[in-house]
Amino acid sequence: MPLLDPTLWQDGPTLTGGTGPVVEPATGRTLATVDLAAPADVAEAALRARAAQRDWERATHLERAAVLRRAGDLFAAHADELREWLVRESGSIPGKADFELHVAAQECYEAAALASRPAGQVLQSEAPRLSFTRRVPAGVVGVIAPFNAPLILSIRSVAPALALGNAVLLKPDRRTAVSGGLALAAVFAEAGLPAGLLHVLPGGADTGAALVADPLVRVISFTGSTTAGRTVGELAGRHLKRAHLELGGNSALVVLADADVGAAVAQASWGSFFHQGQICMTAGRHLVHTSLYDEYVERLAARAEALTVGDPFREPVHLGPLIDRSQLERVHGLVEASVQQGAKLLAGGTHRDLFYRPTVLAGMADDTPAYAEEVFGPVAPVRSFATEEEAAELASAGPYGLSLGIVTADAAHGLELARRIPTGIVHVNDQTVNDEAVAPFGGVGASGTGARFGGEANLDAFTELRWTTARPTPPGHPF
């Protein structure tokens, strides 16, 4: 029996939000039909999750870690089936799908290690008592995940939250409800996770709002656009609960005067065109020293023209389709508006159905739409700078601060330049798109609320720190 047998997709009561198709963007075919969650389903799931979480919290760290390790193994054991879903449902090329499966397994293994981390500290006290802190599970955690890297961006919150003794309500994007949600439920069920601890609730904005507002959900982990993230943060704040927000970006790739142009273009191509540019860390602004600019744009355009675009399930290609028609219209609209404002189109700018050609734009100004906004498509806007002071100023401009790449012959100098640019992530002599389960991940400014995912950051994200004291006998008091 395959892991994703449709008869096993829903654990518990039937969802009441109707059904929705899972569509293959490359062909428009319906791959499956899934149940959708209505707001009322959130409340029911939260009740069941809270009841199950009480026992899970009392399980030993070894018991919780064992489930997480088995889940990590299962991502490898079922790689062929899960890879096909990622390729067909999200438009990933097979290599990108394999990377997601690798990271998913690593997230589970790292989460298993979290379960045995020290639970607190013994504190000094001026009173004759034992004084200590203890990390306790938050309770029920709400996870809202997007379509672009559906497996990674769900598992990186689900795995540590479960390992630390929480239950999880997971709302994947409806467009990737299988690889971003139901696949996780199937893996954890086979790994032996007790029933009721993980609920998958595909749905719309109203379902997401119900998840954020539900009184039994104490922590929200949201990955998505800055616009949606502001709404989630405002609603969470109204209900006095923590919201960890990983939002959009318009990351800069800075190419200094001493850089090797060929090496820089190789970084640039991957950073802008990987997964059709539908990555929050995508290199959205290429800042190139004026002495290298002409050669850089010429070689980047030639590289873009050489890339193949097509159906990643049926042919070997470099880029697959954009996720849907709405995203295609947004990307093409930004490219067209940029050309109308004076940008020079050096490659791409065309599409067939949802397959958008990798695009290179030169001659950017501060207000060029494809340069000033997050495109979320395979578009590389290039701009020159004359001095490093100008490069730092350009890289620091704008509301976002997620990832930064610097290409230079002097890595120490690159690190020094990075200190002057507000960002959550820095890569010297690498492009902007990187992810590891052991590393903290997050941005500043409009890119989110800081490094709330990965490594030890998960301890703060998914537990509460409780102060406790104990005396041998009750003390006396003045009254």
PDB file of N, CA and C in Angstrom, residues 242-313:
ATOM      1  N   ARG A 242       2.062  34.326  20.916  1.00  0.00           N
ATOM      2  CA  ARG A 242       3.272  34.514  20.123  1.00  0.00           C
ATOM      3  C   ARG A 242       3.025  34.110  18.675  1.00  0.00           C
ATOM      4  N   ALA A 243       3.570  34.911  17.764  1.00  0.00           N
ATOM      5  CA  ALA A 243       3.529  34.582  16.344  1.00  0.00           C
ATOM      6  C   ALA A 243       4.937  34.680  15.787  1.00  0.00           C
ATOM      7  N   HIS A 244       5.451  33.580  15.304  1.00  0.00           N
ATOM      8  CA  HIS A 244       6.757  33.551  14.661  1.00  0.00           C
ATOM      9  C   HIS A 244       6.528  33.690  13.164  1.00  0.00           C
ATOM     10  N   LEU A 245       6.995  34.798  12.590  1.00  0.00           N
ATOM     11  CA  LEU A 245       6.650  35.171  11.226  1.00  0.00           C
ATOM     12  C   LEU A 245       7.885  35.142  10.334  1.00  0.00           C
ATOM     13  N   GLU A 246       7.891  34.251   9.346  1.00  0.00           N
ATOM     14  CA  GLU A 246       8.954  34.208   8.337  1.00  0.00           C
ATOM     15  C   GLU A 246       8.315  34.641   7.037  1.00  0.00           C
ATOM     16  N   LEU A 247       8.707  35.837   6.562  1.00  0.00           N
ATOM     17  CA  LEU A 247       7.936  36.505   5.517  1.00  0.00           C
ATOM     18  C   LEU A 247       8.746  36.672   4.234  1.00  0.00           C
ATOM     19  N   GLY A 248       8.380  37.636   3.444  1.00  0.00           N
ATOM     20  CA  GLY A 248       8.975  37.788   2.122  1.00  0.00           C
ATOM     21  C   GLY A 248      10.373  38.371   2.158  1.00  0.00           C
ATOM     22  N   GLY A 249      10.940  38.533   0.993  1.00  0.00           N
ATOM     23  CA  GLY A 249      12.275  39.094   0.893  1.00  0.00           C
ATOM     24  C   GLY A 249      12.516  39.674  -0.490  1.00  0.00           C
ATOM     25  N   ASN A 250      13.538  40.490  -0.578  1.00  0.00           N
ATOM     26  CA  ASN A 250      14.028  41.006  -1.858  1.00  0.00           C
ATOM     27  C   ASN A 250      15.536  41.100  -1.721  1.00  0.00           C
ATOM     28  N   SER A 251      16.153  39.926  -1.606  1.00  0.00           N
ATOM     29  CA  SER A 251      17.533  39.822  -1.145  1.00  0.00           C
ATOM     30  C   SER A 251      18.537  40.288  -2.190  1.00  0.00           C
ATOM     31  N   ALA A 252      19.601  40.877  -1.705  1.00  0.00           N
ATOM     32  CA  ALA A 252      20.642  41.414  -2.575  1.00  0.00           C
ATOM     33  C   ALA A 252      21.787  40.418  -2.729  1.00  0.00           C
ATOM     34  N   LEU A 253      22.292  40.300  -3.953  1.00  0.00           N
ATOM     35  CA  LEU A 253      23.540  39.607  -4.236  1.00  0.00           C
ATOM     36  C   LEU A 253      24.531  40.671  -4.685  1.00  0.00           C
ATOM     37  N   VAL A 254      25.564  40.915  -3.882  1.00  0.00           N
ATOM     38  CA  VAL A 254      26.527  41.989  -4.130  1.00  0.00           C
ATOM     39  C   VAL A 254      27.785  41.383  -4.736  1.00  0.00           C
ATOM     40  N   VAL A 255      28.184  41.870  -5.890  1.00  0.00           N
ATOM     41  CA  VAL A 255      29.374  41.384  -6.590  1.00  0.00           C
ATOM     42  C   VAL A 255      30.418  42.492  -6.548  1.00  0.00           C
ATOM     43  N   LEU A 256      31.461  42.290  -5.750  1.00  0.00           N
ATOM     44  CA  LEU A 256      32.478  43.322  -5.561  1.00  0.00           C
ATOM     45  C   LEU A 256      33.466  43.348  -6.725  1.00  0.00           C
ATOM     46  N   ALA A 257      34.255  44.402  -6.782  1.00  0.00           N
ATOM     47  CA  ALA A 257      35.139  44.639  -7.925  1.00  0.00           C
ATOM     48  C   ALA A 257      36.176  43.546  -8.105  1.00  0.00           C
ATOM     49  N   ASP A 258      36.557  42.862  -7.023  1.00  0.00           N
ATOM     50  CA  ASP A 258      37.590  41.835  -7.127  1.00  0.00           C
ATOM     51  C   ASP A 258      37.021  40.441  -7.402  1.00  0.00           C
ATOM     52  N   ALA A 259      35.721  40.325  -7.635  1.00  0.00           N
ATOM     53  CA  ALA A 259      35.086  39.027  -7.821  1.00  0.00           C
ATOM     54  C   ALA A 259      35.419  38.432  -9.189  1.00  0.00           C
ATOM     55  N   ASP A 260      35.405  37.114  -9.258  1.00  0.00           N
ATOM     56  CA  ASP A 260      35.507  36.406 -10.512  1.00  0.00           C
ATOM     57  C   ASP A 260      34.126  36.419 -11.168  1.00  0.00           C
ATOM     58  N   VAL A 261      34.006  36.985 -12.356  1.00  0.00           N
ATOM     59  CA  VAL A 261      32.696  37.185 -12.966  1.00  0.00           C
ATOM     60  C   VAL A 261      32.016  35.854 -13.256  1.00  0.00           C
ATOM     61  N   GLY A 262      32.764  34.881 -13.747  1.00  0.00           N
ATOM     62  CA  GLY A 262      32.166  33.587 -14.039  1.00  0.00           C
ATOM     63  C   GLY A 262      31.587  32.935 -12.804  1.00  0.00           C
ATOM     64  N   ALA A 263      32.336  32.978 -11.702  1.00  0.00           N
ATOM     65  CA  ALA A 263      31.842  32.405 -10.451  1.00  0.00           C
ATOM     66  C   ALA A 263      30.630  33.172  -9.945  1.00  0.00           C
ATOM     67  N   ALA A 264      30.656  34.498 -10.097  1.00  0.00           N
ATOM     68  CA  ALA A 264      29.537  35.311  -9.632  1.00  0.00           C
ATOM     69  C   ALA A 264      28.275  35.021 -10.434  1.00  0.00           C
ATOM     70  N   VAL A 265      28.403  34.866 -11.742  1.00  0.00           N
ATOM     71  CA  VAL A 265      27.236  34.578 -12.582  1.00  0.00           C
ATOM     72  C   VAL A 265      26.661  33.202 -12.254  1.00  0.00           C
ATOM     73  N   ALA A 266      27.516  32.243 -11.932  1.00  0.00           N
ATOM     74  CA  ALA A 266      27.031  30.924 -11.535  1.00  0.00           C
ATOM     75  C   ALA A 266      26.189  31.016 -10.265  1.00  0.00           C
ATOM     76  N   GLN A 267      26.644  31.832  -9.315  1.00  0.00           N
ATOM     77  CA  GLN A 267      25.854  32.043  -8.100  1.00  0.00           C
ATOM     78  C   GLN A 267      24.553  32.773  -8.426  1.00  0.00           C
ATOM     79  N   ALA A 268      24.650  33.758  -9.287  1.00  0.00           N
ATOM     80  CA  ALA A 268      23.487  34.583  -9.620  1.00  0.00           C
ATOM     81  C   ALA A 268      22.383  33.775 -10.295  1.00  0.00           C
ATOM     82  N   SER A 269      22.756  32.897 -11.210  1.00  0.00           N
ATOM     83  CA  SER A 269      21.773  32.109 -11.939  1.00  0.00           C
ATOM     84  C   SER A 269      20.990  31.202 -10.996  1.00  0.00           C
ATOM     85  N   TRP A 270      21.697  30.519 -10.128  1.00  0.00           N
ATOM     86  CA  TRP A 270      21.025  29.641  -9.169  1.00  0.00           C
ATOM     87  C   TRP A 270      20.180  30.462  -8.194  1.00  0.00           C
ATOM     88  N   GLY A 271      20.738  31.561  -7.716  1.00  0.00           N
ATOM     89  CA  GLY A 271      20.051  32.366  -6.714  1.00  0.00           C
ATOM     90  C   GLY A 271      18.763  32.991  -7.214  1.00  0.00           C
ATOM     91  N   SER A 272      18.666  33.277  -8.511  1.00  0.00           N
ATOM     92  CA  SER A 272      17.466  33.920  -9.041  1.00  0.00           C
ATOM     93  C   SER A 272      16.501  32.961  -9.722  1.00  0.00           C
ATOM     94  N   PHE A 273      17.016  31.870 -10.286  1.00  0.00           N
ATOM     95  CA  PHE A 273      16.166  31.025 -11.128  1.00  0.00           C
ATOM     96  C   PHE A 273      15.787  29.692 -10.490  1.00  0.00           C
ATOM     97  N   PHE A 274      16.431  29.317  -9.391  1.00  0.00           N
ATOM     98  CA  PHE A 274      16.092  28.059  -8.721  1.00  0.00           C
ATOM     99  C   PHE A 274      14.616  28.037  -8.331  1.00  0.00           C
ATOM    100  N   HIS A 275      13.942  26.967  -8.661  1.00  0.00           N
ATOM    101  CA  HIS A 275      12.503  26.784  -8.434  1.00  0.00           C
ATOM    102  C   HIS A 275      11.704  27.974  -8.957  1.00  0.00           C
ATOM    103  N   GLN A 276      12.114  28.429 -10.175  1.00  0.00           N
ATOM    104  CA  GLN A 276      11.378  29.489 -10.853  1.00  0.00           C
ATOM    105  C   GLN A 276      11.349  30.786 -10.042  1.00  0.00           C
ATOM    106  N   GLY A 277      12.344  30.959  -9.157  1.00  0.00           N
ATOM    107  CA  GLY A 277      12.386  32.166  -8.337  1.00  0.00           C
ATOM    108  C   GLY A 277      11.348  32.209  -7.240  1.00  0.00           C
ATOM    109  N   GLN A 278      10.636  31.113  -7.021  1.00  0.00           N
ATOM    110  CA  GLN A 278       9.569  31.086  -6.006  1.00  0.00           C
ATOM    111  C   GLN A 278      10.143  30.662  -4.652  1.00  0.00           C
ATOM    112  N   ILE A 279      11.132  31.411  -4.197  1.00  0.00           N
ATOM    113  CA  ILE A 279      11.818  31.154  -2.932  1.00  0.00           C
ATOM    114  C   ILE A 279      11.946  32.490  -2.215  1.00  0.00           C
ATOM    115  N   CYS A 280      11.642  32.511  -0.920  1.00  0.00           N
ATOM    116  CA  CYS A 280      11.707  33.795  -0.200  1.00  0.00           C
ATOM    117  C   CYS A 280      13.110  34.384  -0.203  1.00  0.00           C
ATOM    118  N   MET A 281      14.134  33.519  -0.276  1.00  0.00           N
ATOM    119  CA  MET A 281      15.535  33.968  -0.237  1.00  0.00           C
ATOM    120  C   MET A 281      16.101  34.306  -1.615  1.00  0.00           C
ATOM    121  N   THR A 282      15.300  34.176  -2.663  1.00  0.00           N
ATOM    122  CA  THR A 282      15.774  34.414  -4.030  1.00  0.00           C
ATOM    123  C   THR A 282      16.572  35.715  -4.137  1.00  0.00           C
ATOM    124  N   ALA A 283      17.604  35.682  -4.952  1.00  0.00           N
ATOM    125  CA  ALA A 283      18.370  36.905  -5.220  1.00  0.00           C
ATOM    126  C   ALA A 283      17.514  37.814  -6.096  1.00  0.00           C
ATOM    127  N   GLY A 284      16.905  38.799  -5.475  1.00  0.00           N
ATOM    128  CA  GLY A 284      15.980  39.679  -6.180  1.00  0.00           C
ATOM    129  C   GLY A 284      16.601  40.968  -6.654  1.00  0.00           C
ATOM    130  N   ARG A 285      17.808  41.267  -6.181  1.00  0.00           N
ATOM    131  CA  ARG A 285      18.514  42.482  -6.598  1.00  0.00           C
ATOM    132  C   ARG A 285      19.982  42.123  -6.786  1.00  0.00           C
ATOM    133  N   HIS A 286      20.480  42.236  -8.002  1.00  0.00           N
ATOM    134  CA  HIS A 286      21.891  41.973  -8.292  1.00  0.00           C
ATOM    135  C   HIS A 286      22.611  43.308  -8.323  1.00  0.00           C
ATOM    136  N   LEU A 287      23.522  43.509  -7.398  1.00  0.00           N
ATOM    137  CA  LEU A 287      24.282  44.755  -7.305  1.00  0.00           C
ATOM    138  C   LEU A 287      25.723  44.448  -7.703  1.00  0.00           C
ATOM    139  N   VAL A 288      26.147  45.001  -8.838  1.00  0.00           N
ATOM    140  CA  VAL A 288      27.413  44.615  -9.452  1.00  0.00           C
ATOM    141  C   VAL A 288      28.298  45.840  -9.631  1.00  0.00           C
ATOM    142  N   HIS A 289      29.578  45.693  -9.239  1.00  0.00           N
ATOM    143  CA  HIS A 289      30.501  46.820  -9.405  1.00  0.00           C
ATOM    144  C   HIS A 289      30.554  47.230 -10.871  1.00  0.00           C
ATOM    145  N   THR A 290      30.623  48.538 -11.083  1.00  0.00           N
ATOM    146  CA  THR A 290      30.537  49.076 -12.442  1.00  0.00           C
ATOM    147  C   THR A 290      31.604  48.528 -13.375  1.00  0.00           C
ATOM    148  N   SER A 291      32.780  48.148 -12.829  1.00  0.00           N
ATOM    149  CA  SER A 291      33.846  47.619 -13.678  1.00  0.00           C
ATOM    150  C   SER A 291      33.527  46.227 -14.214  1.00  0.00           C
ATOM    151  N   LEU A 292      32.591  45.525 -13.599  1.00  0.00           N
ATOM    152  CA  LEU A 292      32.218  44.170 -14.007  1.00  0.00           C
ATOM    153  C   LEU A 292      30.832  44.114 -14.644  1.00  0.00           C
ATOM    154  N   TYR A 293      30.126  45.213 -14.597  1.00  0.00           N
ATOM    155  CA  TYR A 293      28.694  45.203 -14.910  1.00  0.00           C
ATOM    156  C   TYR A 293      28.384  44.693 -16.316  1.00  0.00           C
ATOM    157  N   ASP A 294      29.033  45.243 -17.340  1.00  0.00           N
ATOM    158  CA  ASP A 294      28.705  44.874 -18.715  1.00  0.00           C
ATOM    159  C   ASP A 294      28.945  43.387 -18.961  1.00  0.00           C
ATOM    160  N   GLU A 295      30.094  42.886 -18.510  1.00  0.00           N
ATOM    161  CA  GLU A 295      30.386  41.460 -18.689  1.00  0.00           C
ATOM    162  C   GLU A 295      29.401  40.603 -17.905  1.00  0.00           C
ATOM    163  N   TYR A 296      29.054  41.058 -16.704  1.00  0.00           N
ATOM    164  CA  TYR A 296      28.145  40.291 -15.841  1.00  0.00           C
ATOM    165  C   TYR A 296      26.777  40.130 -16.492  1.00  0.00           C
ATOM    166  N   VAL A 297      26.176  41.231 -16.951  1.00  0.00           N
ATOM    167  CA  VAL A 297      24.830  41.125 -17.519  1.00  0.00           C
ATOM    168  C   VAL A 297      24.849  40.328 -18.812  1.00  0.00           C
ATOM    169  N   GLU A 298      25.901  40.452 -19.587  1.00  0.00           N
ATOM    170  CA  GLU A 298      25.984  39.688 -20.834  1.00  0.00           C
ATOM    171  C   GLU A 298      26.059  38.195 -20.543  1.00  0.00           C
ATOM    172  N   ARG A 299      26.895  37.809 -19.582  1.00  0.00           N
ATOM    173  CA  ARG A 299      27.059  36.385 -19.281  1.00  0.00           C
ATOM    174  C   ARG A 299      25.835  35.820 -18.550  1.00  0.00           C
ATOM    175  N   LEU A 300      25.217  36.627 -17.700  1.00  0.00           N
ATOM    176  CA  LEU A 300      24.013  36.150 -17.024  1.00  0.00           C
ATOM    177  C   LEU A 300      22.874  35.950 -18.023  1.00  0.00           C
ATOM    178  N   ALA A 301      22.741  36.859 -18.976  1.00  0.00           N
ATOM    179  CA  ALA A 301      21.700  36.716 -19.997  1.00  0.00           C
ATOM    180  C   ALA A 301      21.942  35.467 -20.841  1.00  0.00           C
ATOM    181  N   ALA A 302      23.188  35.224 -21.205  1.00  0.00           N
ATOM    182  CA  ALA A 302      23.507  34.027 -21.994  1.00  0.00           C
ATOM    183  C   ALA A 302      23.189  32.764 -21.202  1.00  0.00           C
ATOM    184  N   ARG A 303      23.483  32.787 -19.918  1.00  0.00           N
ATOM    185  CA  ARG A 303      23.184  31.624 -19.074  1.00  0.00           C
ATOM    186  C   ARG A 303      21.673  31.414 -18.972  1.00  0.00           C
ATOM    187  N   ALA A 304      20.931  32.505 -18.832  1.00  0.00           N
ATOM    188  CA  ALA A 304      19.474  32.399 -18.748  1.00  0.00           C
ATOM    189  C   ALA A 304      18.896  31.815 -20.036  1.00  0.00           C
ATOM    190  N   GLU A 305      19.395  32.248 -21.170  1.00  0.00           N
ATOM    191  CA  GLU A 305      18.896  31.763 -22.456  1.00  0.00           C
ATOM    192  C   GLU A 305      19.164  30.270 -22.636  1.00  0.00           C
ATOM    193  N   ALA A 306      20.218  29.761 -21.991  1.00  0.00           N
ATOM    194  CA  ALA A 306      20.590  28.358 -22.152  1.00  0.00           C
ATOM    195  C   ALA A 306      19.786  27.420 -21.255  1.00  0.00           C
ATOM    196  N   LEU A 307      19.056  27.952 -20.295  1.00  0.00           N
ATOM    197  CA  LEU A 307      18.302  27.116 -19.370  1.00  0.00           C
ATOM    198  C   LEU A 307      17.021  26.611 -20.034  1.00  0.00           C
ATOM    199  N   THR A 308      16.643  25.385 -19.716  1.00  0.00           N
ATOM    200  CA  THR A 308      15.434  24.792 -20.275  1.00  0.00           C
ATOM    201  C   THR A 308      14.280  24.909 -19.286  1.00  0.00           C
ATOM    202  N   VAL A 309      13.098  25.118 -19.824  1.00  0.00           N
ATOM    203  CA  VAL A 309      11.889  25.295 -19.015  1.00  0.00           C
ATOM    204  C   VAL A 309      10.837  24.320 -19.527  1.00  0.00           C
ATOM    205  N   GLY A 310      10.203  23.579 -18.620  1.00  0.00           N
ATOM    206  CA  GLY A 310       9.179  22.641 -19.052  1.00  0.00           C
ATOM    207  C   GLY A 310       8.626  21.822 -17.902  1.00  0.00           C
ATOM    208  N   ASP A 311       7.960  20.743 -18.239  1.00  0.00           N
ATOM    209  CA  ASP A 311       7.303  19.864 -17.270  1.00  0.00           C
ATOM    210  C   ASP A 311       8.358  19.016 -16.562  1.00  0.00           C
ATOM    211  N   PRO A 312       8.623  19.245 -15.280  1.00  0.00           N
ATOM    212  CA  PRO A 312       9.719  18.540 -14.605  1.00  0.00           C
ATOM    213  C   PRO A 312       9.439  17.071 -14.346  1.00  0.00           C
ATOM    214  N   PHE A 313       8.185  16.657 -14.466  1.00  0.00           N
ATOM    215  CA  PHE A 313       7.852  15.250 -14.255  1.00  0.00           C
ATOM    216  C   PHE A 313       8.091  14.421 -15.509  1.00  0.00           C
TER     217      PHE A 313
END
